Short mmCIF file of C-alpha atoms and ligand atoms in Angstrom, two decimals:
data_model
loop_
_atom_site.label_atom_id
_atom_site.label_comp_id
_atom_site.label_asym_id
_atom_site.label_seq_id
_atom_site.Cartn_x
_atom_site.Cartn_y
_atom_site.Cartn_z
CA UNK A 1 5.02 -14.59 27.72
CA UNK A 2 6.35 -12.04 25.26
CA UNK A 3 4.44 -13.22 22.18
CA UNK A 4 3.22 -10.00 20.55
CA UNK A 5 4.72 -7.33 18.32
CA UNK A 6 3.49 -3.76 18.56
CA UNK A 7 3.38 -2.24 15.06
CA UNK A 8 3.37 1.49 14.38
CA UNK A 9 2.64 3.05 10.98
CA UNK A 10 2.74 6.77 10.15
CA UNK A 11 4.34 7.04 6.70
CA UNK A 12 1.60 9.03 4.99
CA UNK A 13 -1.91 10.02 6.04
CA UNK A 14 -2.96 7.23 8.43
CA UNK A 15 -1.89 7.04 12.07
CA UNK A 16 -1.98 3.36 12.99
CA UNK A 17 -1.00 0.94 15.73
CA UNK A 18 -1.57 -2.81 16.07
CA UNK A 19 -0.69 -5.85 18.13
CA UNK A 20 0.00 -9.05 16.18
CA UNK A 21 1.23 -12.49 17.22
CA UNK A 22 3.82 -14.65 15.47
CA UNK A 23 1.15 -16.38 13.36
CA UNK A 24 -0.30 -13.13 12.06
CA UNK A 25 -3.33 -13.14 14.38
CA UNK A 26 -4.39 -9.54 15.02
CA UNK A 27 -5.20 -8.75 18.66
CA UNK A 28 -6.01 -5.11 17.90
CA UNK A 29 -5.57 -2.76 14.96
CA UNK A 30 -6.38 0.94 15.19
CA UNK A 31 -6.20 3.38 12.30
CA UNK A 32 -6.96 7.09 12.34
CA UNK A 33 -7.38 8.37 8.77
CA UNK A 34 -6.70 11.98 7.80
CA UNK A 35 -8.89 12.14 4.69
CA UNK A 36 -10.87 15.15 5.94
CA UNK A 37 -7.66 17.03 6.86
CA UNK A 38 -6.36 16.77 3.29
CA UNK A 39 -9.60 16.95 1.30
CA UNK A 40 -9.54 20.77 0.83
CA UNK A 41 -6.08 20.48 -0.78
CA UNK A 42 -6.89 17.64 -3.20
CA UNK A 43 -3.95 15.58 -1.94
CA UNK A 44 -1.86 14.89 1.15
CA UNK A 45 -0.48 18.13 2.68
CA UNK A 46 2.73 16.92 4.40
CA UNK A 47 2.93 19.55 7.14
CA UNK A 48 -0.68 18.97 8.18
CA UNK A 49 -0.11 15.21 8.03
CA UNK A 50 2.80 15.49 10.48
CA UNK A 51 0.73 17.58 12.88
CA UNK A 52 -2.22 15.18 12.72
CA UNK A 53 0.13 12.25 13.47
CA UNK A 54 1.47 14.08 16.54
CA UNK A 55 -2.10 14.56 17.77
CA UNK A 56 -3.27 11.02 17.07
CA UNK A 57 -0.39 8.66 17.70
CA UNK A 58 -0.63 8.33 21.49
CA UNK A 59 -4.45 7.95 21.46
CA UNK A 60 -4.08 5.29 18.74
CA UNK A 61 -1.51 3.38 20.81
CA UNK A 62 -3.61 3.72 23.96
CA UNK A 63 -6.68 2.41 22.12
CA UNK A 64 -4.70 -0.52 20.71
CA UNK A 65 -3.49 -1.64 24.14
CA UNK A 66 -6.98 -1.21 25.63
CA UNK A 67 -8.67 -3.16 22.82
CA UNK A 68 -6.23 -6.07 23.00
CA UNK A 69 -6.35 -6.09 26.81
CA UNK A 70 -2.67 -6.93 27.02
CA UNK A 71 0.07 -5.66 29.27
CA UNK A 72 3.49 -4.41 28.20
CA UNK A 73 5.01 -7.67 29.53
CA UNK A 74 3.41 -9.48 26.57
CA UNK A 75 5.18 -7.34 23.97
CA UNK A 76 8.36 -8.77 22.51
CA UNK A 77 9.37 -5.95 20.16
CA UNK A 78 8.17 -2.74 18.56
CA UNK A 79 8.12 -2.58 14.76
CA UNK A 80 7.84 0.83 13.16
CA UNK A 81 7.71 1.98 9.54
CA UNK A 82 11.09 3.51 8.72
CA UNK A 83 10.28 4.42 5.08
CA UNK A 84 9.56 5.04 2.34
CA UNK A 85 7.17 7.84 3.12
CA UNK A 86 6.88 11.51 4.08
CA UNK A 87 9.76 12.44 6.36
CA UNK A 88 7.74 14.45 8.93
CA UNK A 89 5.07 11.75 9.39
CA UNK A 90 7.76 9.04 9.54
CA UNK A 91 9.64 10.89 12.26
CA UNK A 92 6.54 11.01 14.45
CA UNK A 93 6.23 7.21 14.35
CA UNK A 94 9.96 6.58 14.68
CA UNK A 95 10.41 8.89 17.64
CA UNK A 96 7.34 7.52 19.39
CA UNK A 97 8.65 3.97 18.88
CA UNK A 98 12.12 4.97 20.09
CA UNK A 99 10.64 6.55 23.24
CA UNK A 100 8.49 3.52 23.98
CA UNK A 101 11.44 1.21 23.34
CA UNK A 102 13.58 3.10 25.82
CA UNK A 103 10.79 3.35 28.39
CA UNK A 104 9.70 -0.27 28.16
CA UNK A 105 13.16 -1.69 27.48
CA UNK A 106 12.09 -3.27 24.22
CA UNK A 107 13.95 -3.55 20.90
CA UNK A 108 12.75 -1.23 18.14
CA UNK A 109 12.88 -2.57 14.60
CA UNK A 110 12.67 -0.27 11.57
CA UNK A 111 10.45 -1.89 8.93
CA UNK A 112 10.26 -1.15 5.23
CA UNK A 113 6.69 -0.04 4.52
CA UNK A 114 6.65 -1.94 1.22
CA UNK A 115 7.59 -5.20 2.90
CA UNK A 116 4.59 -4.62 5.15
CA UNK A 117 2.29 -4.24 2.15
CA UNK A 118 3.76 -7.31 0.44
CA UNK A 119 3.05 -9.38 3.56
CA UNK A 120 -0.38 -7.90 4.32
CA UNK A 121 -2.40 -10.64 2.59
CA UNK A 122 -1.30 -13.16 5.22
CA UNK A 123 -2.75 -11.21 8.15
CA UNK A 124 -5.30 -13.14 10.26
CA UNK A 125 -4.83 -16.28 8.20
CA UNK A 126 -2.28 -17.60 5.73
CA UNK A 127 -4.14 -16.74 2.51
CA UNK A 128 -1.27 -16.64 0.05
CA UNK A 129 -0.22 -19.72 -1.88
CA UNK A 130 3.49 -19.43 -2.71
CA UNK A 131 5.26 -18.84 -5.01
CA UNK A 132 3.20 -15.75 -5.77
CA UNK A 133 3.20 -12.57 -7.81
CA UNK A 134 2.20 -9.54 -5.73
CA UNK A 135 0.88 -6.33 -7.29
CA UNK A 136 0.89 -3.37 -4.90
CA UNK A 137 -1.20 -0.48 -6.20
CA UNK A 138 -1.73 2.43 -3.82
CA UNK A 139 -1.62 6.21 -3.68
CA UNK A 140 2.12 6.09 -3.03
CA UNK A 141 3.31 2.96 -4.82
CA UNK A 142 3.02 0.74 -7.86
CA UNK A 143 5.13 -2.38 -7.48
CA UNK A 144 5.30 -5.89 -8.85
CA UNK A 145 7.17 -8.47 -6.79
CA UNK A 146 7.74 -12.20 -6.81
CA UNK A 147 7.57 -14.03 -3.50
CA UNK A 148 8.99 -17.53 -3.37
CA UNK A 149 7.93 -17.68 0.27
CA UNK A 150 6.84 -15.29 3.01
CA UNK A 151 10.34 -13.90 3.33
CA UNK A 152 11.99 -14.49 -0.08
CA UNK A 153 10.94 -11.33 -1.90
CA UNK A 154 12.25 -10.23 -5.30
CA UNK A 155 11.28 -6.87 -6.73
CA UNK A 156 10.28 -7.22 -10.41
CA UNK A 157 9.26 -3.71 -11.34
CA UNK A 158 8.12 -0.38 -10.03
CA UNK A 159 6.87 2.89 -11.49
CA UNK A 160 9.23 5.33 -13.17
CA UNK A 161 7.03 8.29 -12.30
CA UNK A 162 3.52 8.45 -10.79
CA UNK A 163 1.79 5.66 -8.90
CA UNK A 164 -1.55 4.33 -10.18
CA UNK A 165 -3.40 5.90 -7.24
CA UNK A 166 -1.81 9.28 -7.97
CA UNK A 167 -2.95 9.02 -11.60
CA UNK A 168 -6.50 8.19 -10.45
CA UNK A 169 -6.48 11.10 -8.00
CA UNK A 170 -5.12 13.61 -10.55
CA UNK A 171 -7.63 12.50 -13.20
CA UNK A 172 -10.35 12.74 -10.55
CA UNK A 173 -9.30 16.31 -9.86
CA UNK A 174 -9.27 17.18 -13.60
CA UNK A 175 -12.83 15.86 -13.82
CA UNK A 176 -13.86 17.87 -10.75
CA UNK A 177 -14.58 14.76 -8.69
CA UNK A 178 -12.91 15.75 -5.38
CA UNK A 179 -10.46 13.81 -3.23
CA UNK A 180 -9.63 10.96 -3.21
CA UNK A 181 -10.44 10.59 -6.89
CA UNK A 182 -10.10 6.83 -7.31
CA UNK A 183 -13.55 5.62 -6.25
CA UNK A 184 -15.30 8.53 -8.01
CA UNK A 185 -13.41 7.94 -11.28
CA UNK A 186 -14.39 4.26 -11.11
CA UNK A 187 -18.05 5.11 -10.56
CA UNK A 188 -18.12 7.62 -13.41
CA UNK A 189 -16.28 5.19 -15.70
CA UNK A 190 -19.12 2.69 -15.38
CA UNK A 191 -21.48 5.16 -17.06
CA UNK A 192 -19.19 5.89 -20.05
CA UNK A 193 -17.64 4.16 -23.04
CA UNK A 194 -13.88 3.50 -23.34
CA UNK A 195 -13.88 5.05 -26.82
CA UNK A 196 -10.92 7.46 -26.44
CA UNK A 197 -7.56 5.88 -27.22
CA UNK A 198 -5.27 7.18 -24.47
CA UNK A 199 -1.63 6.02 -24.53
CA UNK A 200 -0.51 2.95 -22.60
CA UNK A 201 3.13 3.78 -21.75
CA UNK A 202 5.56 0.84 -21.67
CA UNK A 203 2.74 -1.64 -22.37
CA UNK A 204 4.86 -3.97 -24.48
CA UNK A 205 8.10 -3.90 -22.56
CA UNK A 206 9.34 -5.21 -19.24
CA UNK A 207 7.74 -5.06 -15.82
CA UNK A 208 8.23 -1.37 -15.07
CA UNK A 209 5.29 1.04 -15.02
CA UNK A 210 4.79 4.62 -16.14
CA UNK A 211 1.59 6.63 -15.68
CA UNK A 212 2.57 10.27 -16.14
CA UNK A 213 2.13 10.14 -19.94
CA UNK A 214 -1.38 8.74 -19.54
CA UNK A 215 -2.23 11.44 -17.01
CA UNK A 216 -0.93 14.19 -19.31
CA UNK A 217 -2.86 12.74 -22.26
CA UNK A 218 -6.10 13.00 -20.26
CA UNK A 219 -5.24 16.59 -19.34
CA UNK A 220 -4.49 17.52 -22.99
CA UNK A 221 -7.69 15.86 -24.20
CA UNK A 222 -9.77 17.83 -21.69
CA UNK A 223 -8.01 21.07 -22.69
CA UNK A 224 -8.49 20.54 -26.42
CA UNK A 225 -12.06 19.25 -26.61
CA UNK A 226 -14.83 21.84 -26.51
CA UNK A 227 -17.41 19.57 -24.88
CA UNK A 228 -15.69 16.40 -23.65
CA UNK A 229 -17.79 13.57 -22.22
CA UNK A 230 -16.42 13.14 -18.68
CA UNK A 231 -17.98 9.69 -18.53
CA UNK A 232 -16.10 8.55 -21.65
CA UNK A 233 -12.85 10.14 -20.41
CA UNK A 234 -13.15 8.26 -17.10
CA UNK A 235 -14.03 4.97 -18.85
CA UNK A 236 -11.14 5.35 -21.32
CA UNK A 237 -8.67 6.22 -18.56
CA UNK A 238 -9.75 3.21 -16.48
CA UNK A 239 -9.47 0.96 -19.54
CA UNK A 240 -5.90 2.16 -20.16
CA UNK A 241 -5.00 1.47 -16.49
CA UNK A 242 -6.56 -1.99 -16.66
CA UNK A 243 -4.70 -2.84 -19.87
CA UNK A 244 -1.39 -1.74 -18.33
CA UNK A 245 -1.83 -3.51 -15.00
CA UNK A 246 -3.09 -6.76 -16.50
CA UNK A 247 -0.39 -6.86 -19.20
CA UNK A 248 2.32 -6.53 -16.54
CA UNK A 249 0.70 -9.15 -14.29
CA UNK A 250 0.40 -11.53 -17.25
CA UNK A 251 4.08 -11.05 -18.10
CA UNK A 252 5.19 -11.42 -14.47
CA UNK A 253 3.20 -14.66 -14.14
CA UNK A 254 4.63 -15.99 -17.41
CA UNK A 255 8.23 -15.21 -16.49
CA UNK A 256 8.14 -16.34 -12.85
CA UNK A 257 6.69 -19.69 -11.79
CA UNK A 258 3.76 -18.75 -9.54
CA UNK A 259 0.59 -20.36 -8.31
CA UNK A 260 -1.15 -17.17 -7.25
CA UNK A 261 -1.59 -13.47 -7.91
CA UNK A 262 -2.08 -11.18 -4.90
CA UNK A 263 -3.30 -7.60 -5.27
CA UNK A 264 -2.92 -5.14 -2.38
CA UNK A 265 -3.05 -1.35 -1.89
CA UNK A 266 -5.97 1.09 -1.92
CA UNK A 267 -6.44 0.90 -5.69
CA UNK A 268 -7.20 -2.82 -5.28
CA UNK A 269 -10.64 -1.61 -4.13
CA UNK A 270 -11.45 -0.89 -7.77
CA UNK A 271 -14.23 -3.24 -8.93
CA UNK A 272 -12.91 -2.97 -12.50
CA UNK A 273 -9.42 -4.08 -11.44
CA UNK A 274 -10.88 -6.93 -9.37
CA UNK A 275 -12.97 -8.15 -12.31
CA UNK A 276 -10.07 -7.92 -14.80
CA UNK A 277 -7.73 -9.76 -12.41
CA UNK A 278 -10.30 -12.46 -11.83
CA UNK A 279 -10.64 -12.99 -15.60
CA UNK A 280 -6.85 -13.10 -16.05
CA UNK A 281 -6.37 -15.61 -13.24
CA UNK A 282 -9.17 -17.80 -14.53
CA UNK A 283 -7.55 -17.86 -17.98
CA UNK A 284 -4.07 -18.62 -16.61
CA UNK A 285 -5.35 -21.06 -13.98
CA UNK A 286 -3.73 -19.12 -11.18
CA UNK A 287 -5.34 -18.43 -7.81
CA UNK A 288 -6.37 -14.81 -7.18
CA UNK A 289 -5.91 -13.49 -3.65
CA UNK A 290 -7.61 -10.21 -2.74
CA UNK A 291 -7.24 -9.64 1.02
CA UNK A 292 -9.83 -7.55 2.92
CA UNK A 293 -9.32 -3.85 2.28
CA UNK A 294 -8.56 -3.15 5.95
CA UNK A 295 -5.30 -5.07 5.36
CA UNK A 296 -4.76 -4.07 1.71
CA UNK A 297 -4.60 -0.36 2.60
CA UNK A 298 -2.12 1.28 5.01
CA UNK A 299 -2.28 -0.27 8.48
CA UNK A 300 0.03 -1.12 11.37
CA UNK A 301 -0.78 -4.84 11.54
CA UNK A 302 1.15 -5.44 8.31
CA UNK A 303 4.14 -3.63 9.84
CA UNK A 304 3.94 -5.86 12.91
CA UNK A 305 3.73 -8.99 10.71
CA UNK A 306 6.80 -7.90 8.73
CA UNK A 307 8.56 -7.29 12.06
CA UNK A 308 8.01 -10.95 12.91
CA UNK A 309 9.81 -11.81 9.64
CA UNK A 310 12.81 -9.77 10.74
CA UNK A 311 12.74 -11.53 14.10
CA UNK A 312 12.54 -14.96 12.46
CA UNK A 313 15.34 -14.03 10.06
CA UNK A 314 17.33 -13.10 13.15
CA UNK A 315 17.79 -9.53 11.98
CA UNK A 316 17.01 -8.08 15.38
CA UNK A 317 17.26 -6.30 17.67
CA UNK A 318 18.26 -3.31 15.60
CA UNK A 319 19.73 -0.64 17.83
CA UNK A 320 17.76 2.59 17.76
CA UNK A 321 20.55 4.69 16.13
CA UNK A 322 20.43 2.23 13.23
CA UNK A 323 16.75 2.95 12.77
CA UNK A 324 17.58 6.64 12.51
CA UNK A 325 20.36 6.06 10.00
CA UNK A 326 18.29 3.72 7.89
CA UNK A 327 15.96 6.60 7.07
CA UNK A 328 18.49 7.98 4.64
CA UNK A 329 18.22 4.80 2.56
CA UNK A 330 15.11 6.25 1.00
O1 KG4 B 1 -3.35 2.26 0.02
P1 KG4 B 1 -4.10 3.54 0.12
O2 KG4 B 1 -5.38 3.53 0.93
O3 KG4 B 1 -3.25 4.70 0.71
C1 KG4 B 1 -1.95 5.01 0.35
O4 KG4 B 1 -1.66 5.22 -0.83
O5 KG4 B 1 -1.13 5.08 1.26
O6 KG4 B 1 -4.43 4.00 -1.36
C2 KG4 B 1 -5.12 5.19 -1.63
C3 KG4 B 1 -5.31 5.30 -3.13
C4 KG4 B 1 -5.83 6.65 -3.55
O7 KG4 B 1 -5.06 7.11 -4.63
C5 KG4 B 1 -7.26 6.35 -3.98
O8 KG4 B 1 -7.74 7.21 -4.99
C6 KG4 B 1 -7.13 4.93 -4.49
O9 KG4 B 1 -6.26 4.31 -3.56
N1 KG4 B 1 -8.40 4.22 -4.52
C7 KG4 B 1 -8.97 3.76 -5.66
C8 KG4 B 1 -10.20 3.19 -5.29
N2 KG4 B 1 -10.34 3.31 -3.94
C9 KG4 B 1 -9.22 3.95 -3.49
N3 KG4 B 1 -8.52 3.79 -6.92
C10 KG4 B 1 -9.31 3.24 -7.85
N4 KG4 B 1 -10.50 2.69 -7.60
C11 KG4 B 1 -11.00 2.65 -6.33
N5 KG4 B 1 -12.20 2.11 -6.10
ZN1 ZN B 2 1.20 2.19 1.77
#
């Protein structure tokens, strides 16, 4: 029986493949991270990312099929990230999917990476109580969405400039903390006081985000102070991020009837963000859903799950030339 979707993800710096059934059960999920490739550059180096995807994508697929112990006859469709993302890395995944689709005579469905993230909390088991507010905070994205159900998604706001993860990474670099900066900034912040009043752009208006002003303020502060306390800078930066994220979540929950708040993306690993969200949800009597980090960060299982949505919505099969054309949407 053809009851599995093969998901492929290669939009940034993780090469991933997964096999997922219609209920979101994960038969196998393989992810090859490129952190060490990009570490010397303090951020993702697109050309090297593309080359690493070329090297890793077939081994990742092979490993996925071996782990799940399934044959090609059990695969119903191939879902592949079509964007947004880095064009070179995306093309590696898309062309691999197109080749497999032709070879195995399977439909290939181009999936929006963000839809994958928004659905990731329901992998393995249906964790999300709908209607829900979803906050996606990663290195590439900062997005607030309302989900009436698994497939009724409404975008509420996104960032006008940098993503939260980018701001963490840049501040980490300014403080000499290496790459990725997020976890190190969090750790340092715990040893400092949030006594520096950095700006909180767009705090009081709407559901859009902006982080570049905050990032520049940290840079200016470090340039102007003769002996700045790095601990206090980290703590004050984290406090500004928390204030911004929680204010937007509070507003989104107030304006859109919701029974839960879901936080996904790599930045959701932050203990400070988890604690602040837990406090907010307790106060508003809303359920907080924090899926395991293996699903909250980039992975191919979320792409496969979103592919099932397209199948259920009867938006398939998408012919392969359409997948190619849809890249220019981003
Ligand atoms: O979702 P993700 O793993 O990858 C993509 O963006 O595609 O997110 C990575 C981002 C990086 O910017 C990293 O610094 C940040 O998540 N991050 C954190 C923490 N752990 C990872 N940011 C804040 N606190 C953390 N503990
Ligand atoms: Zn992502």
